[in-house]
Short mmCIF file of C-alpha atoms and ligand atoms in Angstrom, two decimals:
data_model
loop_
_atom_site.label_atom_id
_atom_site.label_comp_id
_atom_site.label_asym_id
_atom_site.label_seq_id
_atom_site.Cartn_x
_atom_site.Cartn_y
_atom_site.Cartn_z
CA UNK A 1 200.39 45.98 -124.54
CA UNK A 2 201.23 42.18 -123.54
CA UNK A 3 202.25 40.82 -120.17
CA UNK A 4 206.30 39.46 -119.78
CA UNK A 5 206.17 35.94 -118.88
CA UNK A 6 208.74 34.55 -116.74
CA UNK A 7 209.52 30.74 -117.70
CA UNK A 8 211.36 29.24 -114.51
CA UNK A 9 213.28 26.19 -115.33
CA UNK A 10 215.11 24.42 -112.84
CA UNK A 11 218.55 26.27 -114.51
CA UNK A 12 216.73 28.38 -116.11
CA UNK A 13 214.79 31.72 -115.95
CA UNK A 14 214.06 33.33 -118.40
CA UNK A 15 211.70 36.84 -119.72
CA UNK A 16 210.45 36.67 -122.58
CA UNK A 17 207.72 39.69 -123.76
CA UNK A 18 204.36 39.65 -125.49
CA UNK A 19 206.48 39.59 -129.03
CA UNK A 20 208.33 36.18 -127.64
CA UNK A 21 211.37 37.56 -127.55
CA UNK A 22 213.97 36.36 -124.86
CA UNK A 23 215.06 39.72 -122.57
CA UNK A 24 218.73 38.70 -121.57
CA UNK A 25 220.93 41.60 -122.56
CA UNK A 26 221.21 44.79 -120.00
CA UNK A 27 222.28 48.12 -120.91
CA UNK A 28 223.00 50.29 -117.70
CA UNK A 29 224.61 53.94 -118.47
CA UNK A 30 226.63 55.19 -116.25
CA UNK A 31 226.62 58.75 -116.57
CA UNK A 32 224.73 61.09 -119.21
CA UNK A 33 228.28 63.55 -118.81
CA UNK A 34 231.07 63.11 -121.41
CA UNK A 35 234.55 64.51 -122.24
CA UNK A 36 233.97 64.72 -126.64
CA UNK A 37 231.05 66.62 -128.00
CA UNK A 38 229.85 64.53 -130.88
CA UNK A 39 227.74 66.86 -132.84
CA UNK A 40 224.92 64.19 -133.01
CA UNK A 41 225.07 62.97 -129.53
CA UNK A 42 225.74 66.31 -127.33
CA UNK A 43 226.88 69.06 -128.63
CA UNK A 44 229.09 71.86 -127.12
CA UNK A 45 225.96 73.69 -125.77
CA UNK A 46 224.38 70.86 -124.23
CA UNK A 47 227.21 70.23 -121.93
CA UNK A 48 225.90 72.35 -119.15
CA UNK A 49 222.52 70.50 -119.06
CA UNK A 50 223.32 66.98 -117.57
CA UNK A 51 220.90 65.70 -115.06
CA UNK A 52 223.24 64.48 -112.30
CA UNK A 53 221.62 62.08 -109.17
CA UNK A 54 223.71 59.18 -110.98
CA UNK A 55 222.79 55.17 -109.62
CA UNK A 56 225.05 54.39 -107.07
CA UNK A 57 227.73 51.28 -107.47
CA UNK A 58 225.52 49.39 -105.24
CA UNK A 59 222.09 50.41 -106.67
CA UNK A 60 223.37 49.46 -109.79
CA UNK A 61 224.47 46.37 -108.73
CA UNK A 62 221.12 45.72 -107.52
CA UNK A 63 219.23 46.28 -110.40
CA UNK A 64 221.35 44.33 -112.44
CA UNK A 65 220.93 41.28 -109.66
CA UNK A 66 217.50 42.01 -109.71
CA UNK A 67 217.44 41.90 -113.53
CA UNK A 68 220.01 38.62 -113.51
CA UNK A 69 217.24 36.99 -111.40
CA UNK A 70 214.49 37.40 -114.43
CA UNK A 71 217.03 35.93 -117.12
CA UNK A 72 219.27 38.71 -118.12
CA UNK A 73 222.96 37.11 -119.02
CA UNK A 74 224.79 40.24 -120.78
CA UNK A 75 225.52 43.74 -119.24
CA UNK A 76 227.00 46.57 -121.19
CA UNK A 77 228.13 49.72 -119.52
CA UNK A 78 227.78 52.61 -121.57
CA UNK A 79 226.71 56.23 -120.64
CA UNK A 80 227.63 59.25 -121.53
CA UNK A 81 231.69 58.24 -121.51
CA UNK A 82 231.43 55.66 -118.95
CA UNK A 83 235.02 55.97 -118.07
CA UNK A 84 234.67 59.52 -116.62
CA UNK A 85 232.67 58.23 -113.96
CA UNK A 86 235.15 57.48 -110.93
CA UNK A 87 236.76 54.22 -110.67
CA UNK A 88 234.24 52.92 -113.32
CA UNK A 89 235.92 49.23 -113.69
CA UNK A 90 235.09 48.73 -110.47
CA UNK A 91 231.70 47.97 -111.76
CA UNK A 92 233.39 45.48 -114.14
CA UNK A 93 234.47 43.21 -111.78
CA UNK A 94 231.06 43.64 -109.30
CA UNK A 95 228.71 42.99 -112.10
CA UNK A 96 230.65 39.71 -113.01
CA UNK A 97 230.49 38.32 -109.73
CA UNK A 98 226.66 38.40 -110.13
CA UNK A 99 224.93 35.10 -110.49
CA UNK A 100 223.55 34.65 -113.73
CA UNK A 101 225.91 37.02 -115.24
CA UNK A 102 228.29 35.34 -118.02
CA UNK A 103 229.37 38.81 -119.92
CA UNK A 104 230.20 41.94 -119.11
CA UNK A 105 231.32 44.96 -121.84
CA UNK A 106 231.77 48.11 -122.53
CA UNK A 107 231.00 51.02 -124.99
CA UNK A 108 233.09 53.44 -124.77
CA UNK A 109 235.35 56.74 -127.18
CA UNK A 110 238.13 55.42 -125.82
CA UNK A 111 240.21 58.59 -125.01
CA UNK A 112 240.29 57.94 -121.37
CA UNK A 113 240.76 54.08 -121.90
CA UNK A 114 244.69 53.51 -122.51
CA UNK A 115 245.44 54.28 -118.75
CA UNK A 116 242.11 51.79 -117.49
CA UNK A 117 243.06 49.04 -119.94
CA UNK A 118 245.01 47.13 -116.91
CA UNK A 119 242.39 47.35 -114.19
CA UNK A 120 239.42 46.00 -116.90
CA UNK A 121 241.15 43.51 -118.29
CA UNK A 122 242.01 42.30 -114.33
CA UNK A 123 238.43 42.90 -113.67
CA UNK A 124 237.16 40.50 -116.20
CA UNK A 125 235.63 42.55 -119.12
CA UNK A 126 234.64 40.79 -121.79
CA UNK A 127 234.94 43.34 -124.68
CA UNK A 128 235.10 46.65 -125.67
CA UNK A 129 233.36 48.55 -128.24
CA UNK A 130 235.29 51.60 -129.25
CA UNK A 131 233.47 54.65 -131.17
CA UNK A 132 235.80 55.85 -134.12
CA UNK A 133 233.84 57.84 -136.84
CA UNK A 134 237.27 58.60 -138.82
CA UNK A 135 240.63 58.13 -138.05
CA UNK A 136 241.00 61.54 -140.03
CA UNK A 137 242.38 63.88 -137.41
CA UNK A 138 240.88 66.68 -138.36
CA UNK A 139 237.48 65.30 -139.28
CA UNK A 140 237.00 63.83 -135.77
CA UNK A 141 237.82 66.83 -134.21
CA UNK A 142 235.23 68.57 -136.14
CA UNK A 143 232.63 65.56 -135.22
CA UNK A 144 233.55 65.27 -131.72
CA UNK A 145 234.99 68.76 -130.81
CA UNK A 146 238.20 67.56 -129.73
CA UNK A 147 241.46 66.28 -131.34
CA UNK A 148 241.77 63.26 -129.90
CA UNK A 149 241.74 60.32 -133.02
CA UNK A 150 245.24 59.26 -132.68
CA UNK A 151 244.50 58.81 -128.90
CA UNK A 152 241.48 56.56 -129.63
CA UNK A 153 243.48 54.77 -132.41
CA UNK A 154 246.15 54.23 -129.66
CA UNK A 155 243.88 52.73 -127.16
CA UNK A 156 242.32 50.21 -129.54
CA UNK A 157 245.95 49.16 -130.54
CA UNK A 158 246.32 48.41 -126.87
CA UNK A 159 243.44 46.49 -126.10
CA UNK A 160 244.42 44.35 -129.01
CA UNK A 161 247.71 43.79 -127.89
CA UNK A 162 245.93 43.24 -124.25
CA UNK A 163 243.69 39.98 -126.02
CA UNK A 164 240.62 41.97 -125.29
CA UNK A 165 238.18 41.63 -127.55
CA UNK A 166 237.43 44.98 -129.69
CA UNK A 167 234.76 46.11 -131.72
CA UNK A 168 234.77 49.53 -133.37
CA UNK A 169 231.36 51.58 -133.78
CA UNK A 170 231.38 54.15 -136.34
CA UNK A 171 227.76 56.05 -137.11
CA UNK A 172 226.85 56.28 -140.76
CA UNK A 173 226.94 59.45 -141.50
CA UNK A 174 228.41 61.47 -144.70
CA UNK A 175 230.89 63.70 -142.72
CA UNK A 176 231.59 65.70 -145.95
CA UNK A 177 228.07 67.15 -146.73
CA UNK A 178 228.65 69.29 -143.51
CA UNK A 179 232.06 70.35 -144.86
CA UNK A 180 233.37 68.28 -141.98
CA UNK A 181 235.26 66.04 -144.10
CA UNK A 182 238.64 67.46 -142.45
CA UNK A 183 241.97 66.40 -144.75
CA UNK A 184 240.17 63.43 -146.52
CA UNK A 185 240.24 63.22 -150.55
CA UNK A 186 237.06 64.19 -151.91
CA UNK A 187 237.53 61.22 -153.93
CA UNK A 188 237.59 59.09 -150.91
CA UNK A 189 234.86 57.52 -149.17
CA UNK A 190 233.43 58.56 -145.63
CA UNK A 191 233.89 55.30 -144.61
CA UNK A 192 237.37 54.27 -146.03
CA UNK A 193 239.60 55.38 -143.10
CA UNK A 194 236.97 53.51 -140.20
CA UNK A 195 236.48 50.72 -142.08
CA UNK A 196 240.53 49.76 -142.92
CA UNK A 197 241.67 49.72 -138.83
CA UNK A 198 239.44 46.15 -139.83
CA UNK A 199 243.01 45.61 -142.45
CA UNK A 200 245.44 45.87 -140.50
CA UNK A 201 243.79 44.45 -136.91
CA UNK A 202 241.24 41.76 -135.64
CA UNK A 203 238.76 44.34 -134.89
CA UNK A 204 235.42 44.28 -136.08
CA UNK A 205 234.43 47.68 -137.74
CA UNK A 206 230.47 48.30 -137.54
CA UNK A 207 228.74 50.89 -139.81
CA UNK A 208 225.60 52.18 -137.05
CA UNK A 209 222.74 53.96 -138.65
CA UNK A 210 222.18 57.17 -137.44
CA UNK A 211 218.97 57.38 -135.35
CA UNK A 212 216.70 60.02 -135.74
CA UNK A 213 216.75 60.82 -131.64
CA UNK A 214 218.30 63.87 -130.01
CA UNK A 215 220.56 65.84 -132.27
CA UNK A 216 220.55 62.58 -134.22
CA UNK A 217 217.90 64.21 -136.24
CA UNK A 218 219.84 66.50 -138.08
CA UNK A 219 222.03 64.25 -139.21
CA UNK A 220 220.34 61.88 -141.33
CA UNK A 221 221.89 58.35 -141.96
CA UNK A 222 223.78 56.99 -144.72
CA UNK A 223 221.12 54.13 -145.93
CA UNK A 224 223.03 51.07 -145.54
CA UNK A 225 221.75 48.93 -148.47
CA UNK A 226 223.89 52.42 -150.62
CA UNK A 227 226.60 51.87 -148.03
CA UNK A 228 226.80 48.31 -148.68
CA UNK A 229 226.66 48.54 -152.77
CA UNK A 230 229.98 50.79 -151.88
CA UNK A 231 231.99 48.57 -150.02
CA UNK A 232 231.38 45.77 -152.91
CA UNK A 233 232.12 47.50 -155.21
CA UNK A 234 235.34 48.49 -153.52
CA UNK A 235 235.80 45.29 -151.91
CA UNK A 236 235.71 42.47 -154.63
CA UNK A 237 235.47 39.34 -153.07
CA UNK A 238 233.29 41.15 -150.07
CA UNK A 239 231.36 38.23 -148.85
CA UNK A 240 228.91 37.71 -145.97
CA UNK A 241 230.20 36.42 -142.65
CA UNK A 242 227.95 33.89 -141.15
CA UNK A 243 230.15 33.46 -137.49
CA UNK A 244 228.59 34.38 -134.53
CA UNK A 245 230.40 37.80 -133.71
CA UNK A 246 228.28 38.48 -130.11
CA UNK A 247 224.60 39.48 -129.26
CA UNK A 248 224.42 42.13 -130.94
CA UNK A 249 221.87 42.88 -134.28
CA UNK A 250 225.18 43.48 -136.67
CA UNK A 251 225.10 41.89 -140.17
CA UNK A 252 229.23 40.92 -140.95
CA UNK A 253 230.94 40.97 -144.05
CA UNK A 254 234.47 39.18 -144.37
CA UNK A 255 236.73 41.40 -146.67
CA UNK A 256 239.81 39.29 -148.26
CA UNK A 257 242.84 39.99 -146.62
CA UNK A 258 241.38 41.61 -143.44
CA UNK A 259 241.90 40.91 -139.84
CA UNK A 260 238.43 41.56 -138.92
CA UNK A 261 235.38 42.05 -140.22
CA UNK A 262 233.02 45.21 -141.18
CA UNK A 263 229.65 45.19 -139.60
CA UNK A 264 226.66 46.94 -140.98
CA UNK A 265 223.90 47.85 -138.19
CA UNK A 266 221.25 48.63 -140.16
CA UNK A 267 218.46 49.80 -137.58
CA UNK A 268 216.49 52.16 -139.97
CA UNK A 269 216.97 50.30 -143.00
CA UNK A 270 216.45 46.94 -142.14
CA UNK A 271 214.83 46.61 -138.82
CA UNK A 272 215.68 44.00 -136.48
CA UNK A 273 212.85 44.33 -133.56
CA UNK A 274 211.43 40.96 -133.87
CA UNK A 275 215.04 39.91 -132.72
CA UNK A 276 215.43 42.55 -130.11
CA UNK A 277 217.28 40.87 -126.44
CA UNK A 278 217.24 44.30 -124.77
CA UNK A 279 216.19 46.58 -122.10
CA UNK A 280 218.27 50.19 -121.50
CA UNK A 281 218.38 51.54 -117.97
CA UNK A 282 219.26 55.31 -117.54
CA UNK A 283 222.21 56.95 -115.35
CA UNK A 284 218.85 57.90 -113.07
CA UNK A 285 217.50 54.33 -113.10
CA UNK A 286 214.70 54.99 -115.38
CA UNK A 287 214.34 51.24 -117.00
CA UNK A 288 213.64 51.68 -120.78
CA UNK A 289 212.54 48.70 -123.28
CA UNK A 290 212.55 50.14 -126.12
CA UNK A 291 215.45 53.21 -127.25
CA UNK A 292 212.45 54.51 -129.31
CA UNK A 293 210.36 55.52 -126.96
CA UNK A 294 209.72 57.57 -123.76
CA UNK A 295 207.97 54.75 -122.21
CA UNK A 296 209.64 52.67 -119.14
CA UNK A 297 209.39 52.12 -115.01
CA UNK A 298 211.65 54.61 -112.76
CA UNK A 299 213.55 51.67 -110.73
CA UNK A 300 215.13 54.33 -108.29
CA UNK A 301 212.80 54.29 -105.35
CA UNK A 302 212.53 50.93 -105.60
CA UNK A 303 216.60 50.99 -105.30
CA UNK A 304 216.84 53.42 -102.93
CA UNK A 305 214.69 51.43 -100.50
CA UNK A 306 216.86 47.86 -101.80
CA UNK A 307 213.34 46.33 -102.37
CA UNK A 308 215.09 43.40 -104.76
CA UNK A 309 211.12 41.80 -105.11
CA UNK A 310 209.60 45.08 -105.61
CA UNK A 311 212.36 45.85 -108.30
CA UNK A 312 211.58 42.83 -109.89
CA UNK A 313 207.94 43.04 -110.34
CA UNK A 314 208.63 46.84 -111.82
CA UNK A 315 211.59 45.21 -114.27
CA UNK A 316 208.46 42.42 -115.24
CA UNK A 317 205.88 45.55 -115.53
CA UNK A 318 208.71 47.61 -118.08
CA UNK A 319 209.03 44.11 -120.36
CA UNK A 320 205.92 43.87 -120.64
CA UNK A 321 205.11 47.39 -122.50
CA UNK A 322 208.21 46.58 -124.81
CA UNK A 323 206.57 48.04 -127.69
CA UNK A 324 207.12 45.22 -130.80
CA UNK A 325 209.20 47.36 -133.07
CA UNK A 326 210.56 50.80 -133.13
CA UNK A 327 209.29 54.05 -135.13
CA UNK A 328 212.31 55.74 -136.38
CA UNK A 329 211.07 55.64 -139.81
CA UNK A 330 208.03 57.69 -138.66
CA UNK A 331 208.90 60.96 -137.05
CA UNK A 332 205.79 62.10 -136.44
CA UNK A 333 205.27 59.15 -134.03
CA UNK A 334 208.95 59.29 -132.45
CA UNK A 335 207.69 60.66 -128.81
CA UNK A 336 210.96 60.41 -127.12
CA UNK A 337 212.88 63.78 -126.40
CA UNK A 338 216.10 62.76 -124.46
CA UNK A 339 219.47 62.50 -126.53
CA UNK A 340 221.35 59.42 -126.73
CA UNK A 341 223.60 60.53 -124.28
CA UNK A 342 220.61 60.66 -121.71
CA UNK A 343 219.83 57.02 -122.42
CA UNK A 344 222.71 55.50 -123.31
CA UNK A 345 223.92 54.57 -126.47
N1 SAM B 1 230.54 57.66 -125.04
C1 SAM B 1 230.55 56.32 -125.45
C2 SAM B 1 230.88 56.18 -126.92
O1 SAM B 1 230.81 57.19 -127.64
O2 SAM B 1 231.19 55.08 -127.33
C3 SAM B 1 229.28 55.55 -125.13
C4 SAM B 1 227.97 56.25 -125.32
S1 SAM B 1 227.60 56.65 -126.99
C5 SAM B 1 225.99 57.37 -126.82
C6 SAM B 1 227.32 55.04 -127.67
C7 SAM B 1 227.30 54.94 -129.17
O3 SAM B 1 226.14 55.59 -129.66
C8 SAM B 1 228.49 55.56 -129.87
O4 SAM B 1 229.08 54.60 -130.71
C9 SAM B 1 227.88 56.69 -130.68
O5 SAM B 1 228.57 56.90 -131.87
C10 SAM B 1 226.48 56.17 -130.89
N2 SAM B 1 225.49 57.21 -131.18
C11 SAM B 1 225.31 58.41 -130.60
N3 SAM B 1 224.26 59.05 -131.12
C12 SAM B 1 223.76 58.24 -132.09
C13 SAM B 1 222.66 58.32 -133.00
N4 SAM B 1 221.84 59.38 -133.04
N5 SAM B 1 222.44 57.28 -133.83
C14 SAM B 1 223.24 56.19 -133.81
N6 SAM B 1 224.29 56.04 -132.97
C15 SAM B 1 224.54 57.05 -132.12
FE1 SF4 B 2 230.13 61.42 -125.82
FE2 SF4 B 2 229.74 59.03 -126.89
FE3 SF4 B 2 227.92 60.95 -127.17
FE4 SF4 B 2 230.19 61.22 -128.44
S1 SF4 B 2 228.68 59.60 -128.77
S2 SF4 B 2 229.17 62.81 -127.22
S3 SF4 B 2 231.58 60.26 -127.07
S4 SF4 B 2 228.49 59.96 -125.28
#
């Protein structure tokens, strides 16, 4: 275990942990409750068990001013489906107005987002990342329980026609071996049908590697140095895209004649921990460094009793046990119980 240093500038602050990476990206879920039941995230019988006691608006806003003191620069709201928490922009527009803060996004599935679109784009949001596994109708509603794909694919149109920037996040996972495939050829690829929304609009399509956490573990990833030999050999002229596409740890790929680009995020298969900018905190408030592992500080006391030094010194004390690299490939170290959808995705 190291210690966080802070490095105060005059302009700037800034965390770094015992690995010397620089802690300035903020994950706060919103809610561990959803409206889909993706079979790897929550499933149908999990619904009943969500842990409630959710952050306030204003105790989140205080962690993340708290946080925005120590260097953090980037929030994403996530959950759960952030957007079945009430009046959920709201927090859009309060977390910009923090000092420090220059970005705000969001994760979300998107059915809920059509009729928000209006009040995040007014509030300021910076981007959205939309979760699309398949636009195969009958394949999502196997994944996710519901029938709801041309809803999603609707919503992303929107927010394209809206200027806000979209990203689409589809887990890497061969639908088909759990005859889940749905209408799609069995000559055609799992990916195909995510990966050409990236054709026809300036979306970026990201490939995520299944993680071995929660129902996660039954599902085990599509290895993304096989998933990459497929798109280039579908994609001649597939070549790597060396713009800077965010924060995030995505490696791009420009596709001739494409809009966007396709995104491989490759967290088994090619770690990226020694480049890691970020710290998870729960819909309870538990702060979490590392998605890996159980390990953290419970900030809701602290948040409860609006002790913004206190709060700080327990954001330092989490950085500072930010372990140096995750264990996914070793599942008889992976210690962590709670499903995505209980951390935040
Ligand atoms: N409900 C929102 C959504 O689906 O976009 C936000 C929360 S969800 C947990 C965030 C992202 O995590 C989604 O893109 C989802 O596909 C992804 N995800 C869920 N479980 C995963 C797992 N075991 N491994 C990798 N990604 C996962
Ligand atoms: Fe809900 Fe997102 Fe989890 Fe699917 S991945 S169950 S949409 S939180």
């Amino acid at each position: 275990m190291g210690t966080a240093a802070l490095i105060l500038g005059k302009d700037n602050v800034r965390m770094i942990d015992s690995s010397g990476r620089k802690l300035d990206y903020l994950r706060i879920s919103v809610t561990d409750r959803c409206n889909l039941n993706c079979v790897y995230c929550m499933p149908e019988k999990e619904r009943e068990n969500r842990a409630g006691d959710y952050m306030t608006d204003q105790e989140i806003f205080l962690a993340a001013e708290a946080m925005a003191e120590l260097g953090v620069r980037h929030i994403r709201i996530t959950g759960g489906e952030p957007l079945v928490r009430r009046d959920c922009w709201k927090l859009v527009g309060g977390l910009k107005a923090l000092p420090g803060i220059e970005t705000v996004t969001m994760t979300t599935n998107g059915v809920l987002l059509a009729k928000h679109l209006k009040k995040l784009k007014e509030s300021g949001i910076d981007g959205l990342n939309i979760s699309l596994d398949t636009r195969d109708r009958a394949c999502y509603q196997k994944i996710t329980g519901q029938d709801e794909a041309e809803t999603v694919e609707q919503a992303i149109r929107l927010a394209c026609a809206m200027n806000i920037p979209v990203k689409i996040n589809a887990v890497s996972y061969d639908f088909a071996q759990d005859r889940m495939g749905g209408n799609r050829k069995e000559t055609e690829p799992w990916w195909l049908s995510a990966a050409s929304l990236a054709q026809e609009l300036p979306v970026d399509v990201r490939f995520i590697e299944m993680m071995p956490l929660g129902y996660g573990k039954k599902f085990p990833t599509v290895s993304h140095q096989q998933l990459l030999k497929e798109l280039e050999q579908f994609f001649p002229g597939m070549k790597p895209d060396r713009r800077c596409h965010g924060q995030g740890p995505a490696v791009y790929y420009q596709v001739p004649g494409f809009k966007g680009s396709l995104g491989l995020i490759s967290a088994i298969h090619e770690k990226f921990c020694s480049r890691c900018n970020r710290m998870r905190l729960t819909a309870q408030g538990f702060l979490k460094p590392c998605l890996a592992y159980p390990d953290g500080v419970d900030l809701r006391p602290l948040l409860k009793r609006e002790k913004k030094e206190e709060l700080k010194e327990a954001v330092r004390k989490a950085a500072s046990i930010k372990p140096s690299a995750h264990c996914f490939e070793n599942p008889q170290e992976m210690r962590e119980q709670r499903n995505m959808i209980e951390i935040g995705g």
